[in-house]
Coordinates of C-alpha atoms in Angstrom, one line a residue:
Chain J
M1 CA 41.3 -245.0 181.1
S2 CA 41.2 -244.8 177.6
E3 CA 43.1 -242.1 175.7
F4 CA 39.9 -241.4 174.2
E5 CA 37.9 -239.5 175.6
H6 CA 34.8 -240.7 173.9
D7 CA 32.1 -242.1 177.2
R8 CA 31.5 -245.6 175.6
A9 CA 28.4 -245.6 177.1
Q10 CA 26.8 -242.1 174.9
R11 CA 25.9 -243.8 171.4
A12 CA 24.5 -241.6 168.4
T13 CA 22.3 -243.3 165.7
L14 CA 23.2 -242.2 162.3
E15 CA 20.2 -243.4 159.1
A16 CA 19.1 -242.2 155.5
S17 CA 15.8 -243.2 154.9
G18 CA 14.1 -243.3 151.3
I19 CA 17.1 -240.6 150.6
A20 CA 18.0 -238.5 147.1
M21 CA 20.2 -236.2 146.9
D22 CA 20.6 -233.5 143.6
Y23 CA 23.1 -231.6 142.5
G24 CA 21.5 -228.5 140.7
H25 CA 19.5 -230.1 138.2
R26 CA 20.8 -233.9 138.8
R27 CA 20.0 -236.2 140.9
V28 CA 22.8 -238.0 142.2
I29 CA 21.3 -240.3 144.4
E30 CA 18.2 -241.7 144.2
R31 CA 16.3 -243.9 147.5
L32 CA 18.5 -244.9 149.2
D33 CA 18.6 -246.3 152.6
L34 CA 21.1 -246.8 155.0
R35 CA 21.9 -247.7 158.9
L36 CA 25.4 -247.5 160.7
P37 CA 25.8 -250.6 162.1
E38 CA 27.0 -248.5 165.9
G39 CA 30.5 -248.5 167.2
K40 CA 31.7 -250.4 163.9
V41 CA 33.4 -248.9 161.3
T42 CA 31.6 -248.0 157.6
A43 CA 33.1 -248.1 154.5
I44 CA 31.6 -246.2 152.4
V45 CA 33.1 -247.8 148.3
G46 CA 32.0 -247.1 144.1
P47 CA 33.6 -246.2 141.4
N48 CA 34.0 -241.9 140.9
G49 CA 30.8 -240.0 140.0
C50 CA 28.7 -242.7 142.1
G51 CA 27.5 -240.4 144.9
K52 CA 29.4 -242.3 148.2
S53 CA 31.2 -238.5 148.1
T54 CA 27.3 -236.6 148.5
L55 CA 25.3 -239.3 150.2
L56 CA 29.2 -238.7 153.0
A57 CA 27.7 -235.0 152.5
G58 CA 24.4 -236.2 153.1
L59 CA 24.6 -237.9 156.1
A60 CA 27.1 -234.8 157.2
R61 CA 24.6 -232.2 157.5
L62 CA 26.0 -230.6 154.9
H63 CA 24.1 -231.0 151.6
A64 CA 19.8 -231.9 152.9
P65 CA 18.2 -234.4 150.6
S66 CA 15.2 -233.3 148.1
A67 CA 13.6 -236.5 149.2
G68 CA 13.3 -238.9 152.0
V69 CA 15.3 -238.1 155.9
I70 CA 18.2 -238.1 157.8
L71 CA 18.2 -239.1 161.8
L72 CA 20.9 -238.3 164.3
D73 CA 19.4 -241.0 167.0
G74 CA 15.8 -241.0 165.7
E75 CA 15.3 -237.0 164.9
P76 CA 15.5 -235.7 161.6
I77 CA 19.6 -233.8 161.1
Y78 CA 18.5 -230.8 158.4
S79 CA 16.0 -229.5 162.2
L80 CA 18.7 -230.0 164.1
A81 CA 20.9 -226.8 165.4
P82 CA 25.0 -227.2 162.9
R83 CA 26.3 -227.0 167.0
D84 CA 23.8 -229.6 168.1
V85 CA 25.0 -231.6 165.9
A86 CA 29.0 -231.0 166.0
R87 CA 28.6 -232.1 169.6
R88 CA 27.6 -236.0 168.5
L89 CA 28.9 -235.7 165.2
A90 CA 32.3 -235.1 164.0
L91 CA 33.5 -234.9 159.8
L92 CA 36.9 -234.4 158.4
P93 CA 36.6 -233.4 154.5
Q94 CA 38.0 -233.9 152.4
E95 CA 41.6 -232.1 151.1
A96 CA 41.5 -230.0 154.6
N97 CA 43.4 -227.1 154.2
A98 CA 44.7 -224.7 157.4
P99 CA 46.0 -221.3 157.4
D100 CA 50.1 -221.1 157.1
G101 CA 51.6 -221.4 160.3
L102 CA 48.5 -223.2 162.3
T103 CA 50.1 -225.6 164.1
V104 CA 49.3 -228.7 165.4
L105 CA 47.8 -228.1 168.7
E106 CA 46.5 -224.7 167.6
L107 CA 43.9 -226.2 165.3
V108 CA 42.7 -229.8 167.3
Q109 CA 42.2 -227.0 169.9
F110 CA 39.2 -226.0 167.2
G111 CA 37.3 -229.4 168.4
R112 CA 36.3 -227.8 171.5
Q113 CA 34.6 -225.4 169.8
P114 CA 31.1 -227.2 169.3
H115 CA 31.4 -228.0 173.4
Q116 CA 32.5 -223.4 174.1
G117 CA 30.2 -220.5 173.8
W118 CA 29.4 -216.7 175.0
L119 CA 30.2 -218.0 178.6
R120 CA 31.6 -221.0 178.7
Q121 CA 35.2 -220.3 177.2
W122 CA 38.5 -222.2 177.6
S123 CA 38.4 -225.3 180.3
E124 CA 40.5 -227.9 182.2
E125 CA 37.7 -230.1 180.8
D126 CA 38.8 -229.2 177.6
Q127 CA 42.9 -229.2 178.1
R128 CA 42.0 -232.6 179.4
V129 CA 40.3 -233.7 176.2
L130 CA 43.2 -231.6 174.9
D131 CA 46.0 -233.9 175.5
A132 CA 44.9 -236.9 175.2
A133 CA 43.5 -236.7 172.1
I134 CA 46.6 -235.4 171.2
R135 CA 48.1 -239.0 172.5
A136 CA 45.9 -240.5 170.8
A137 CA 47.1 -239.2 167.8
D138 CA 50.3 -239.8 168.7
L139 CA 51.1 -236.1 167.9
V140 CA 52.7 -235.3 171.4
E141 CA 56.6 -234.3 170.4
L142 CA 55.3 -232.6 167.0
A143 CA 52.3 -230.7 168.8
D144 CA 53.7 -226.9 168.6
R145 CA 55.1 -228.0 165.0
P146 CA 53.1 -225.7 162.1
L147 CA 51.0 -228.2 160.2
E148 CA 52.9 -227.3 156.8
S149 CA 56.2 -228.5 158.0
M150 CA 54.7 -232.2 159.3
S151 CA 54.3 -235.2 156.3
G152 CA 50.7 -235.9 154.7
G153 CA 50.9 -238.6 156.8
Q154 CA 50.8 -237.0 160.4
R155 CA 49.1 -234.0 159.2
Q156 CA 46.4 -236.7 158.2
R157 CA 46.8 -237.5 162.3
A158 CA 46.7 -234.3 163.0
W159 CA 43.2 -233.5 161.2
L160 CA 41.7 -236.8 162.7
A161 CA 42.8 -235.2 166.1
M162 CA 40.9 -232.4 166.1
A163 CA 37.9 -234.6 165.4
I164 CA 38.8 -236.6 168.1
A165 CA 38.7 -233.3 170.4
Q166 CA 35.6 -233.0 169.1
T167 CA 34.6 -236.3 171.1
T168 CA 31.1 -237.2 168.8
P169 CA 30.9 -240.8 169.4
L170 CA 30.5 -240.4 165.5
L171 CA 33.0 -239.9 162.5
L172 CA 32.3 -239.2 159.5
L173 CA 35.0 -239.2 157.3
D174 CA 35.6 -238.6 153.4
E175 CA 38.9 -239.9 151.6
P176 CA 41.0 -239.4 155.5
T177 CA 43.8 -241.0 152.7
S178 CA 43.5 -239.2 149.6
A179 CA 46.7 -238.0 149.1
L180 CA 49.1 -240.5 150.6
D181 CA 51.2 -242.8 149.8
L182 CA 51.1 -246.4 151.5
G183 CA 53.1 -245.9 154.9
H184 CA 51.4 -242.8 155.2
Q185 CA 47.2 -244.6 154.4
I186 CA 48.8 -246.7 156.4
E187 CA 49.3 -244.9 159.7
V188 CA 46.1 -243.4 159.5
F189 CA 44.3 -246.4 159.0
E190 CA 45.2 -247.6 161.9
L191 CA 44.8 -245.0 163.8
I192 CA 40.7 -244.3 162.0
R193 CA 40.8 -248.7 163.8
S194 CA 41.6 -247.7 167.2
L195 CA 39.3 -244.4 167.4
S196 CA 36.2 -248.1 166.5
E197 CA 38.0 -250.3 168.5
E198 CA 38.7 -248.3 171.7
G199 CA 36.7 -245.0 171.8
G200 CA 34.1 -247.0 170.4
K201 CA 33.4 -244.5 167.5
T202 CA 31.0 -245.1 165.7
V203 CA 33.6 -244.3 161.6
V204 CA 31.6 -244.4 158.3
M205 CA 34.5 -243.2 155.8
V206 CA 34.7 -242.7 152.2
V207 CA 37.6 -244.9 150.4
H208 CA 38.7 -245.1 147.5
D209 CA 40.7 -248.5 147.9
L210 CA 38.2 -251.6 147.4
V211 CA 41.2 -253.4 149.4
S212 CA 42.4 -250.9 151.6
A213 CA 38.4 -250.6 152.4
C214 CA 38.4 -254.5 152.6
R215 CA 41.3 -254.4 155.3
Y216 CA 40.0 -252.1 158.2
A217 CA 36.4 -251.7 157.7
D218 CA 33.6 -254.1 159.6
H219 CA 30.9 -252.7 156.7
L220 CA 30.6 -252.6 153.3
V221 CA 28.5 -250.3 151.4
A222 CA 29.7 -250.3 148.1
M223 CA 28.0 -247.9 145.5
L224 CA 26.5 -247.4 142.0
D225 CA 24.8 -245.1 140.6
G226 CA 23.5 -243.1 142.8
R227 CA 21.7 -246.4 144.4
I228 CA 23.5 -249.5 147.6
V229 CA 24.4 -252.7 145.2
A230 CA 26.1 -254.5 148.0
E231 CA 26.3 -254.2 151.7
G232 CA 27.8 -255.6 155.0
T233 CA 31.7 -257.3 155.4
P234 CA 33.7 -257.2 152.8
T235 CA 33.9 -261.3 152.8
E236 CA 30.7 -261.4 151.8
V237 CA 29.9 -258.4 150.0
V238 CA 33.2 -258.4 148.7
T239 CA 32.8 -260.6 144.8
P240 CA 34.5 -260.8 141.2
E241 CA 31.0 -260.1 140.4
L242 CA 30.5 -256.9 142.2
V243 CA 34.2 -255.9 141.4
R244 CA 33.1 -256.2 138.2
E245 CA 30.1 -254.7 138.0
L246 CA 31.9 -251.7 140.3
Y247 CA 34.7 -250.8 138.7
G248 CA 34.2 -253.0 135.5
I249 CA 37.2 -255.0 135.5
D250 CA 37.9 -258.8 136.1
C251 CA 39.6 -260.2 139.0
R252 CA 40.4 -263.0 141.3
L253 CA 39.8 -263.2 145.1
V254 CA 41.5 -264.4 148.0
I255 CA 41.8 -264.6 151.9
D256 CA 44.9 -262.7 153.3
P257 CA 45.3 -265.1 156.0
L258 CA 46.7 -263.4 158.3
S259 CA 43.7 -260.4 158.1
N260 CA 40.6 -262.4 156.7
S261 CA 39.9 -259.6 154.3
P262 CA 39.4 -260.6 150.5
I263 CA 42.2 -258.9 148.5
L264 CA 42.0 -259.0 144.9
T265 CA 44.3 -260.7 141.9
E266 CA 44.8 -261.4 138.5
I267 CA 42.9 -258.1 138.2
R268 CA 42.2 -256.9 133.9
R269 CA 40.2 -254.8 132.5
C270 CA 37.0 -256.3 131.2
R271 CA 36.7 -257.5 128.1
S272 CA 34.0 -258.0 127.2
Chain D
M1 CA 53.2 -230.4 174.5
S2 CA 51.2 -227.4 175.9
A3 CA 49.7 -223.8 174.6
A4 CA 53.1 -222.3 176.0
T5 CA 54.6 -221.6 172.1
G6 CA 50.7 -219.9 171.7
S7 CA 50.0 -217.8 174.1
V8 CA 54.3 -216.8 175.0
R9 CA 54.3 -215.5 171.4
F10 CA 50.5 -214.0 171.8
T11 CA 51.7 -212.0 174.9
R12 CA 54.7 -210.9 173.4
G13 CA 52.9 -209.3 170.5
L14 CA 50.5 -207.7 172.6
G15 CA 52.7 -206.3 174.1
F16 CA 55.1 -204.8 171.8
S17 CA 51.9 -202.9 170.7
L18 CA 50.9 -202.0 173.4
L19 CA 54.0 -200.3 174.1
A20 CA 54.0 -198.9 170.1
L21 CA 50.2 -197.1 171.0
G22 CA 51.7 -195.7 173.7
V23 CA 54.7 -194.5 171.8
A24 CA 52.5 -193.5 169.1
L25 CA 49.8 -191.5 171.5
C26 CA 52.7 -189.2 173.6
A27 CA 54.2 -188.7 170.2
S28 CA 50.6 -187.7 168.7
L29 CA 50.9 -185.5 172.1
A30 CA 54.2 -184.1 172.3
L31 CA 54.1 -183.0 168.2
G32 CA 52.7 -180.8 166.5
A33 CA 52.6 -178.6 163.2
G34 CA 51.7 -176.4 165.8
D35 CA 54.8 -174.0 168.2
V36 CA 54.2 -176.0 171.4
T37 CA 57.3 -178.1 171.1
P38 CA 57.6 -181.7 173.3
L39 CA 59.9 -180.0 176.0
Q40 CA 57.0 -177.4 177.0
V41 CA 54.0 -179.9 176.7
L42 CA 56.5 -181.9 179.2
R43 CA 56.7 -179.0 182.2
W44 CA 53.1 -178.3 181.4
A45 CA 52.7 -182.7 182.1
L46 CA 54.6 -182.3 185.4
G47 CA 52.0 -179.0 186.1
D48 CA 54.1 -176.1 184.9
D49 CA 51.1 -175.1 183.0
D50 CA 51.1 -171.8 181.3
G51 CA 48.1 -171.6 179.5
N52 CA 48.6 -171.9 176.1
V53 CA 50.4 -175.8 176.7
G54 CA 47.6 -177.0 177.7
F55 CA 45.0 -175.9 175.8
V56 CA 46.8 -176.8 172.6
V57 CA 47.6 -180.3 174.0
T58 CA 44.0 -181.3 175.7
E59 CA 41.7 -179.1 173.0
L60 CA 43.2 -179.8 169.7
R61 CA 46.0 -183.0 169.8
L62 CA 44.0 -184.8 172.3
P63 CA 40.7 -185.3 170.4
R64 CA 41.8 -185.6 167.7
S65 CA 44.6 -189.0 169.3
C66 CA 41.2 -190.5 170.0
V67 CA 39.6 -189.9 166.6
G68 CA 42.9 -191.4 165.4
I69 CA 42.7 -194.4 168.0
V70 CA 38.9 -195.3 166.9
V71 CA 40.1 -195.1 163.0
G72 CA 42.9 -197.5 163.4
A73 CA 41.5 -199.5 165.4
A74 CA 38.0 -199.5 162.8
L75 CA 40.6 -200.4 159.7
G76 CA 42.4 -202.7 161.6
V77 CA 39.6 -204.8 162.8
A78 CA 37.6 -204.5 158.9
G79 CA 41.1 -205.0 157.0
N80 CA 41.8 -208.0 158.6
L81 CA 38.5 -208.6 158.7
L82 CA 37.9 -209.1 154.6
Q83 CA 40.9 -210.7 154.6
T84 CA 39.9 -213.2 156.4
V85 CA 36.7 -214.1 155.0
T86 CA 37.9 -213.8 151.1
R87 CA 41.2 -216.0 152.5
N88 CA 42.6 -213.2 150.2
P89 CA 46.2 -211.5 151.7
L90 CA 44.9 -208.4 149.7
A91 CA 41.9 -207.5 150.7
E92 CA 41.5 -204.0 152.3
P93 CA 38.2 -201.5 152.1
D94 CA 39.9 -199.9 150.5
L95 CA 41.7 -201.6 147.8
L96 CA 38.3 -203.3 146.9
G97 CA 36.5 -199.3 147.1
V98 CA 34.8 -200.5 150.5
S99 CA 36.2 -196.7 151.5
A100 CA 35.1 -195.6 148.8
A101 CA 32.1 -196.8 148.2
S102 CA 31.1 -194.9 151.4
T103 CA 32.5 -191.6 150.5
T104 CA 31.0 -192.2 147.5
A105 CA 27.1 -192.2 150.3
V106 CA 28.4 -189.5 151.8
V107 CA 29.1 -186.8 148.7
I108 CA 25.7 -187.9 147.3
A109 CA 24.1 -187.2 150.9
I110 CA 25.8 -184.0 151.1
L111 CA 24.3 -182.5 148.4
L112 CA 21.4 -183.6 148.4
G113 CA 21.4 -182.1 151.6
A114 CA 22.6 -183.7 154.3
S115 CA 24.8 -182.1 157.1
V116 CA 24.3 -183.8 160.8
T117 CA 27.4 -186.0 161.5
T118 CA 24.8 -188.8 163.0
L119 CA 23.2 -188.8 159.7
Q120 CA 26.3 -189.6 157.4
V121 CA 27.6 -192.2 159.3
W122 CA 24.5 -194.7 158.6
V123 CA 24.6 -193.4 155.1
A124 CA 28.1 -193.9 155.0
V125 CA 27.5 -197.2 156.7
L126 CA 25.6 -198.1 154.2
G127 CA 27.4 -196.9 151.2
A128 CA 30.0 -199.2 152.4
M129 CA 27.7 -202.2 152.8
C130 CA 26.8 -201.3 149.1
G131 CA 30.5 -201.0 148.4
C132 CA 31.3 -204.5 149.4
A133 CA 27.7 -206.5 147.5
L134 CA 29.1 -205.0 144.4
V135 CA 32.3 -205.9 144.6
L136 CA 32.1 -208.9 145.6
A137 CA 29.0 -209.6 143.8
A138 CA 31.8 -208.3 140.6
A139 CA 34.7 -210.9 141.7
R140 CA 31.8 -213.9 141.9
L141 CA 33.2 -215.2 145.3
R142 CA 32.3 -217.9 146.6
G143 CA 34.6 -217.6 149.9
V144 CA 37.1 -220.7 149.1
G145 CA 39.5 -220.5 145.7
D146 CA 39.1 -217.3 144.4
D147 CA 41.5 -215.7 143.4
P148 CA 43.0 -213.0 145.7
I149 CA 44.0 -210.3 142.3
R150 CA 40.8 -210.9 140.8
L151 CA 38.8 -209.2 143.7
I152 CA 41.8 -206.8 144.1
L153 CA 40.3 -205.9 140.2
A154 CA 36.9 -205.7 140.7
G155 CA 38.2 -203.0 143.9
A156 CA 40.2 -200.6 141.4
A157 CA 37.3 -201.2 139.0
L158 CA 35.0 -200.2 141.8
K159 CA 37.2 -197.2 142.9
G160 CA 37.4 -196.1 139.7
V161 CA 34.5 -195.3 138.9
L162 CA 33.2 -194.3 142.4
T163 CA 36.7 -192.0 142.4
A164 CA 35.6 -190.2 138.5
L165 CA 31.9 -189.8 140.2
V166 CA 33.0 -187.7 143.1
S167 CA 35.5 -185.4 140.6
L168 CA 32.5 -184.8 138.7
V169 CA 30.9 -183.6 141.5
L170 CA 33.6 -181.8 142.7
L171 CA 34.3 -179.6 140.1
V172 CA 30.2 -179.3 138.8
D173 CA 29.1 -178.2 142.9
Q174 CA 31.3 -175.1 143.3
R175 CA 28.5 -175.0 146.4
S176 CA 29.3 -177.9 148.8
A177 CA 33.0 -178.8 147.1
D178 CA 35.3 -177.0 150.2
E179 CA 32.6 -179.4 152.0
I180 CA 32.7 -182.8 150.0
R181 CA 36.8 -182.8 149.1
F182 CA 37.3 -183.5 152.9
W183 CA 35.9 -186.7 152.4
T184 CA 37.7 -187.2 149.4
I185 CA 41.2 -188.1 150.7
G186 CA 41.2 -188.9 155.0
A187 CA 42.7 -186.5 157.4
L188 CA 42.2 -186.3 161.2
A189 CA 43.3 -182.6 161.1
G190 CA 39.9 -180.8 162.9
R191 CA 37.8 -183.5 163.9
G192 CA 37.0 -184.3 167.8
Y193 CA 34.8 -185.0 170.4
G194 CA 31.9 -184.3 168.9
E195 CA 32.7 -186.5 165.7
L196 CA 33.1 -189.9 168.2
L197 CA 29.6 -189.2 169.9
G198 CA 27.9 -189.2 166.0
V199 CA 29.5 -192.7 165.5
A200 CA 29.5 -194.6 168.5
A201 CA 26.3 -196.5 168.3
P202 CA 27.4 -198.6 164.6
L203 CA 30.1 -199.1 166.2
L204 CA 29.2 -200.3 169.4
L205 CA 27.0 -202.9 166.9
G206 CA 30.0 -203.8 165.4
V207 CA 32.4 -203.8 167.8
L208 CA 29.9 -206.5 169.5
L209 CA 29.6 -208.3 166.0
V210 CA 33.4 -209.2 166.1
A211 CA 33.4 -210.4 169.6
Y212 CA 30.7 -212.8 168.2
L213 CA 32.3 -213.3 165.8
S214 CA 35.9 -214.4 166.4
R215 CA 35.2 -217.3 167.0
P216 CA 33.8 -218.8 163.7
L217 CA 35.7 -217.0 161.8
A218 CA 39.2 -219.0 163.5
A219 CA 37.3 -221.6 162.2
L220 CA 36.0 -220.8 159.1
A221 CA 39.6 -219.8 158.1
L222 CA 40.0 -224.2 158.1
G223 CA 37.7 -224.9 155.1
E224 CA 33.5 -224.0 154.8
R225 CA 33.1 -227.8 155.5
V226 CA 35.1 -228.3 158.6
A227 CA 33.2 -225.1 160.0
S228 CA 29.9 -226.6 158.9
G229 CA 31.7 -229.9 161.4
L230 CA 32.7 -228.0 164.3
G231 CA 28.6 -225.8 164.4
H232 CA 29.0 -223.4 162.7
R233 CA 26.9 -221.8 159.7
P234 CA 29.4 -220.9 157.6
R235 CA 27.3 -218.5 155.4
L236 CA 25.8 -216.5 157.9
T237 CA 29.0 -216.0 159.3
R238 CA 30.1 -214.3 155.5
W239 CA 27.2 -212.0 155.7
L240 CA 27.8 -211.1 159.5
T241 CA 31.6 -210.5 158.8
L242 CA 30.1 -208.3 155.8
L243 CA 28.0 -206.2 157.5
A244 CA 31.0 -206.0 160.7
V245 CA 32.9 -204.8 157.9
A246 CA 31.2 -202.2 156.2
L247 CA 30.1 -200.5 159.8
L248 CA 33.5 -200.6 161.0
S249 CA 34.7 -198.5 157.3
G250 CA 31.3 -196.5 157.5
V251 CA 33.4 -195.1 161.0
A252 CA 36.3 -194.6 160.2
V253 CA 35.3 -192.7 156.7
A254 CA 32.3 -191.0 158.9
L255 CA 35.1 -189.6 161.1
A256 CA 38.5 -189.3 159.2
G257 CA 37.9 -190.0 154.8
P258 CA 38.7 -192.7 152.8
I259 CA 42.0 -193.6 154.2
A260 CA 44.7 -195.3 151.1
F261 CA 45.8 -199.3 152.4
F262 CA 46.2 -198.9 155.8
G263 CA 42.7 -201.8 156.4
L264 CA 46.0 -203.8 154.7
V265 CA 48.8 -203.0 156.2
V266 CA 47.9 -203.2 159.9
P267 CA 47.2 -207.9 159.7
V268 CA 50.1 -208.0 157.3
L269 CA 51.5 -206.9 161.0
A270 CA 49.8 -208.3 163.2
R271 CA 49.5 -212.1 161.2
A272 CA 53.7 -211.8 161.3
L273 CA 54.0 -210.9 165.4
V274 CA 50.7 -213.4 166.3
G275 CA 50.4 -216.2 163.7
P276 CA 47.2 -216.3 161.8
D277 CA 44.9 -216.7 164.6
I278 CA 41.9 -214.0 163.8
R279 CA 41.0 -214.6 168.0
R280 CA 44.4 -213.2 168.5
T281 CA 45.5 -211.0 165.5
L282 CA 41.8 -209.5 165.9
P283 CA 42.8 -208.1 169.3
L284 CA 46.7 -207.0 168.0
C285 CA 44.4 -205.3 165.3
V286 CA 42.7 -203.1 167.7
L287 CA 46.5 -201.9 169.4
L288 CA 48.4 -201.8 166.1
G289 CA 46.0 -200.6 164.6
P290 CA 45.5 -197.1 166.4
A291 CA 49.8 -197.3 167.6
V292 CA 50.4 -196.9 163.0
L293 CA 47.5 -194.9 162.6
L294 CA 49.0 -191.9 165.1
A295 CA 52.7 -192.4 163.7
A296 CA 51.3 -191.8 160.4
D297 CA 49.4 -189.0 161.8
V298 CA 52.5 -187.3 163.0
V299 CA 54.7 -187.5 160.5
A300 CA 51.6 -186.1 158.0
R301 CA 51.3 -182.7 160.6
L302 CA 55.6 -182.5 161.1
L303 CA 56.6 -183.2 157.3
V304 CA 55.4 -180.2 155.9
R305 CA 55.5 -177.6 159.3
P306 CA 53.8 -175.3 159.8
S307 CA 51.1 -176.6 157.2
E308 CA 49.7 -180.3 157.0
L309 CA 50.0 -183.1 154.5
P310 CA 46.9 -185.0 154.7
L311 CA 46.6 -188.1 156.5
G312 CA 45.5 -190.0 153.8
V313 CA 48.7 -189.4 151.7
V314 CA 51.1 -190.6 154.3
T315 CA 49.5 -193.6 154.6
A316 CA 49.9 -193.7 151.2
V317 CA 52.9 -193.4 151.0
I318 CA 53.8 -195.7 154.0
G319 CA 51.3 -198.3 152.4
A320 CA 52.2 -199.4 148.5
P321 CA 55.5 -200.8 149.2
V322 CA 53.6 -203.4 151.0
L323 CA 51.4 -203.6 148.8
V324 CA 54.0 -204.3 146.2
A325 CA 56.0 -206.7 148.8
V326 CA 52.5 -208.9 149.7
V327 CA 52.1 -209.3 146.2
R328 CA 55.8 -210.4 145.4
A329 CA 56.4 -212.2 148.3
H330 CA 57.8 -215.8 146.7
R331 CA 54.0 -216.9 146.7
L332 CA 51.0 -215.3 148.4
P333 CA 50.4 -216.4 152.1
R334 CA 47.3 -219.0 152.5
L335 CA 44.6 -217.6 154.3

């Protein structure tokens, strides 16, 4: 039995078709189509302000598109009940903040809320899932520690454990490693990988760093000015031309012989 | 790994609060401004009744204590709700002007000729609702990342204006001045079962709302997006919470008038005992609120015997240092 409680047979598809999204009067995303590959890790990359976080918010039922439709298992996600969505799709927003004194265990318990109700309080099943989520995120020794006393990487693993406890086939992450140093970044990315590989989850993450995205994602979605400019496996997609288009830098690409993913070298700003 | 530490802490906190409430209730029954001494009350309790003692305890002190329990619980819970929904450790019905708005509404109703308690409750609730709306609009609250002090300033401004308004009414209208004076500072004296019955409906509604809200509010403490991700509706939760605050503050004002600082002190105590999770602090506020209120009421009765102080004066004297302490703490606790 895997540590990951998500039932492999349970699948959920998430797709956006012809969506446009606005912030106030400003159009952030224009006519975008996206279908997320099931059971894979998808990374959305692009320069600041390209609309990647907005797209994620749209997919997570946080920000309704002004045109087009987002489908969860073929149903328009914005006409589903929030709790119904929360049983199929877990979300980790950027800069999630917990009140002082909250312990890891208490945080992870929140992941069970979509499965509870007036009459259905904490059950043995909840406890089993909770224990498994804490084991999966390697937090057994830290379970009773308050979050503010832990390192950034540990804290982020605790938030991920909450999402794991939600036992959803889909997991959406907004810059899960943004405030972390390199060691902690890898600690978090490796957990995300294992959620997909061993847990069978479909993961979508907005990632700032292109190299990490290549290293840890199966599928790359490159965005610029509210559009998808390239999509596919990292080795297919990432070219010096794309890097120049996205970030305005010149570089050379080499393939890392161990991970088989592209690495950028000789980076410098475009002269043109 | 287990849920042990949290629940042990909760059980301990609950036990302590129950004990405190028991002690406060006994004190409230045994001590008073009148001549009946604790020893006489003890003898009466053991079956040695000389008539007068039984009357004082069951007809005067017990009803008053029951009112105190309801008011204390309502204000403690309302304070906790307001602090959680605004993520502001300083928020409470009195400091934010919610109680003042409620009081003003009642005073206006009295001026217009209303005198039935049941009507006054709903007027008080309506006033509290307007107060919530006004102060939150003034501070342009969006729920997250707001400056705690700004909200308190908006509340102070609202409270100042409304207090001045009530004072004006007191000066101008001699006829209803006596009836109105009761509403300008909180007190439990002379209140009993009749008044309790009058507030039963809004109280029950408030309790049901709070029972429903505890889970979504706990999630909202993790941030709006996280709460949405867990299947909650943050906007709806926030509005229903303000409704519950208005119901509970309205009930408290209708029963005892505005009681200063009270909603600030009780949640601070509760959090110190069981941590920040509202699903733990709410039940604790239900016990600690009455305990603190009854204790303050006993002090109010004893300080200037054989006369009494208004309860609101005592809570202000106890509460003001707590406010200063919370503000002066190294940093405000994050909620």
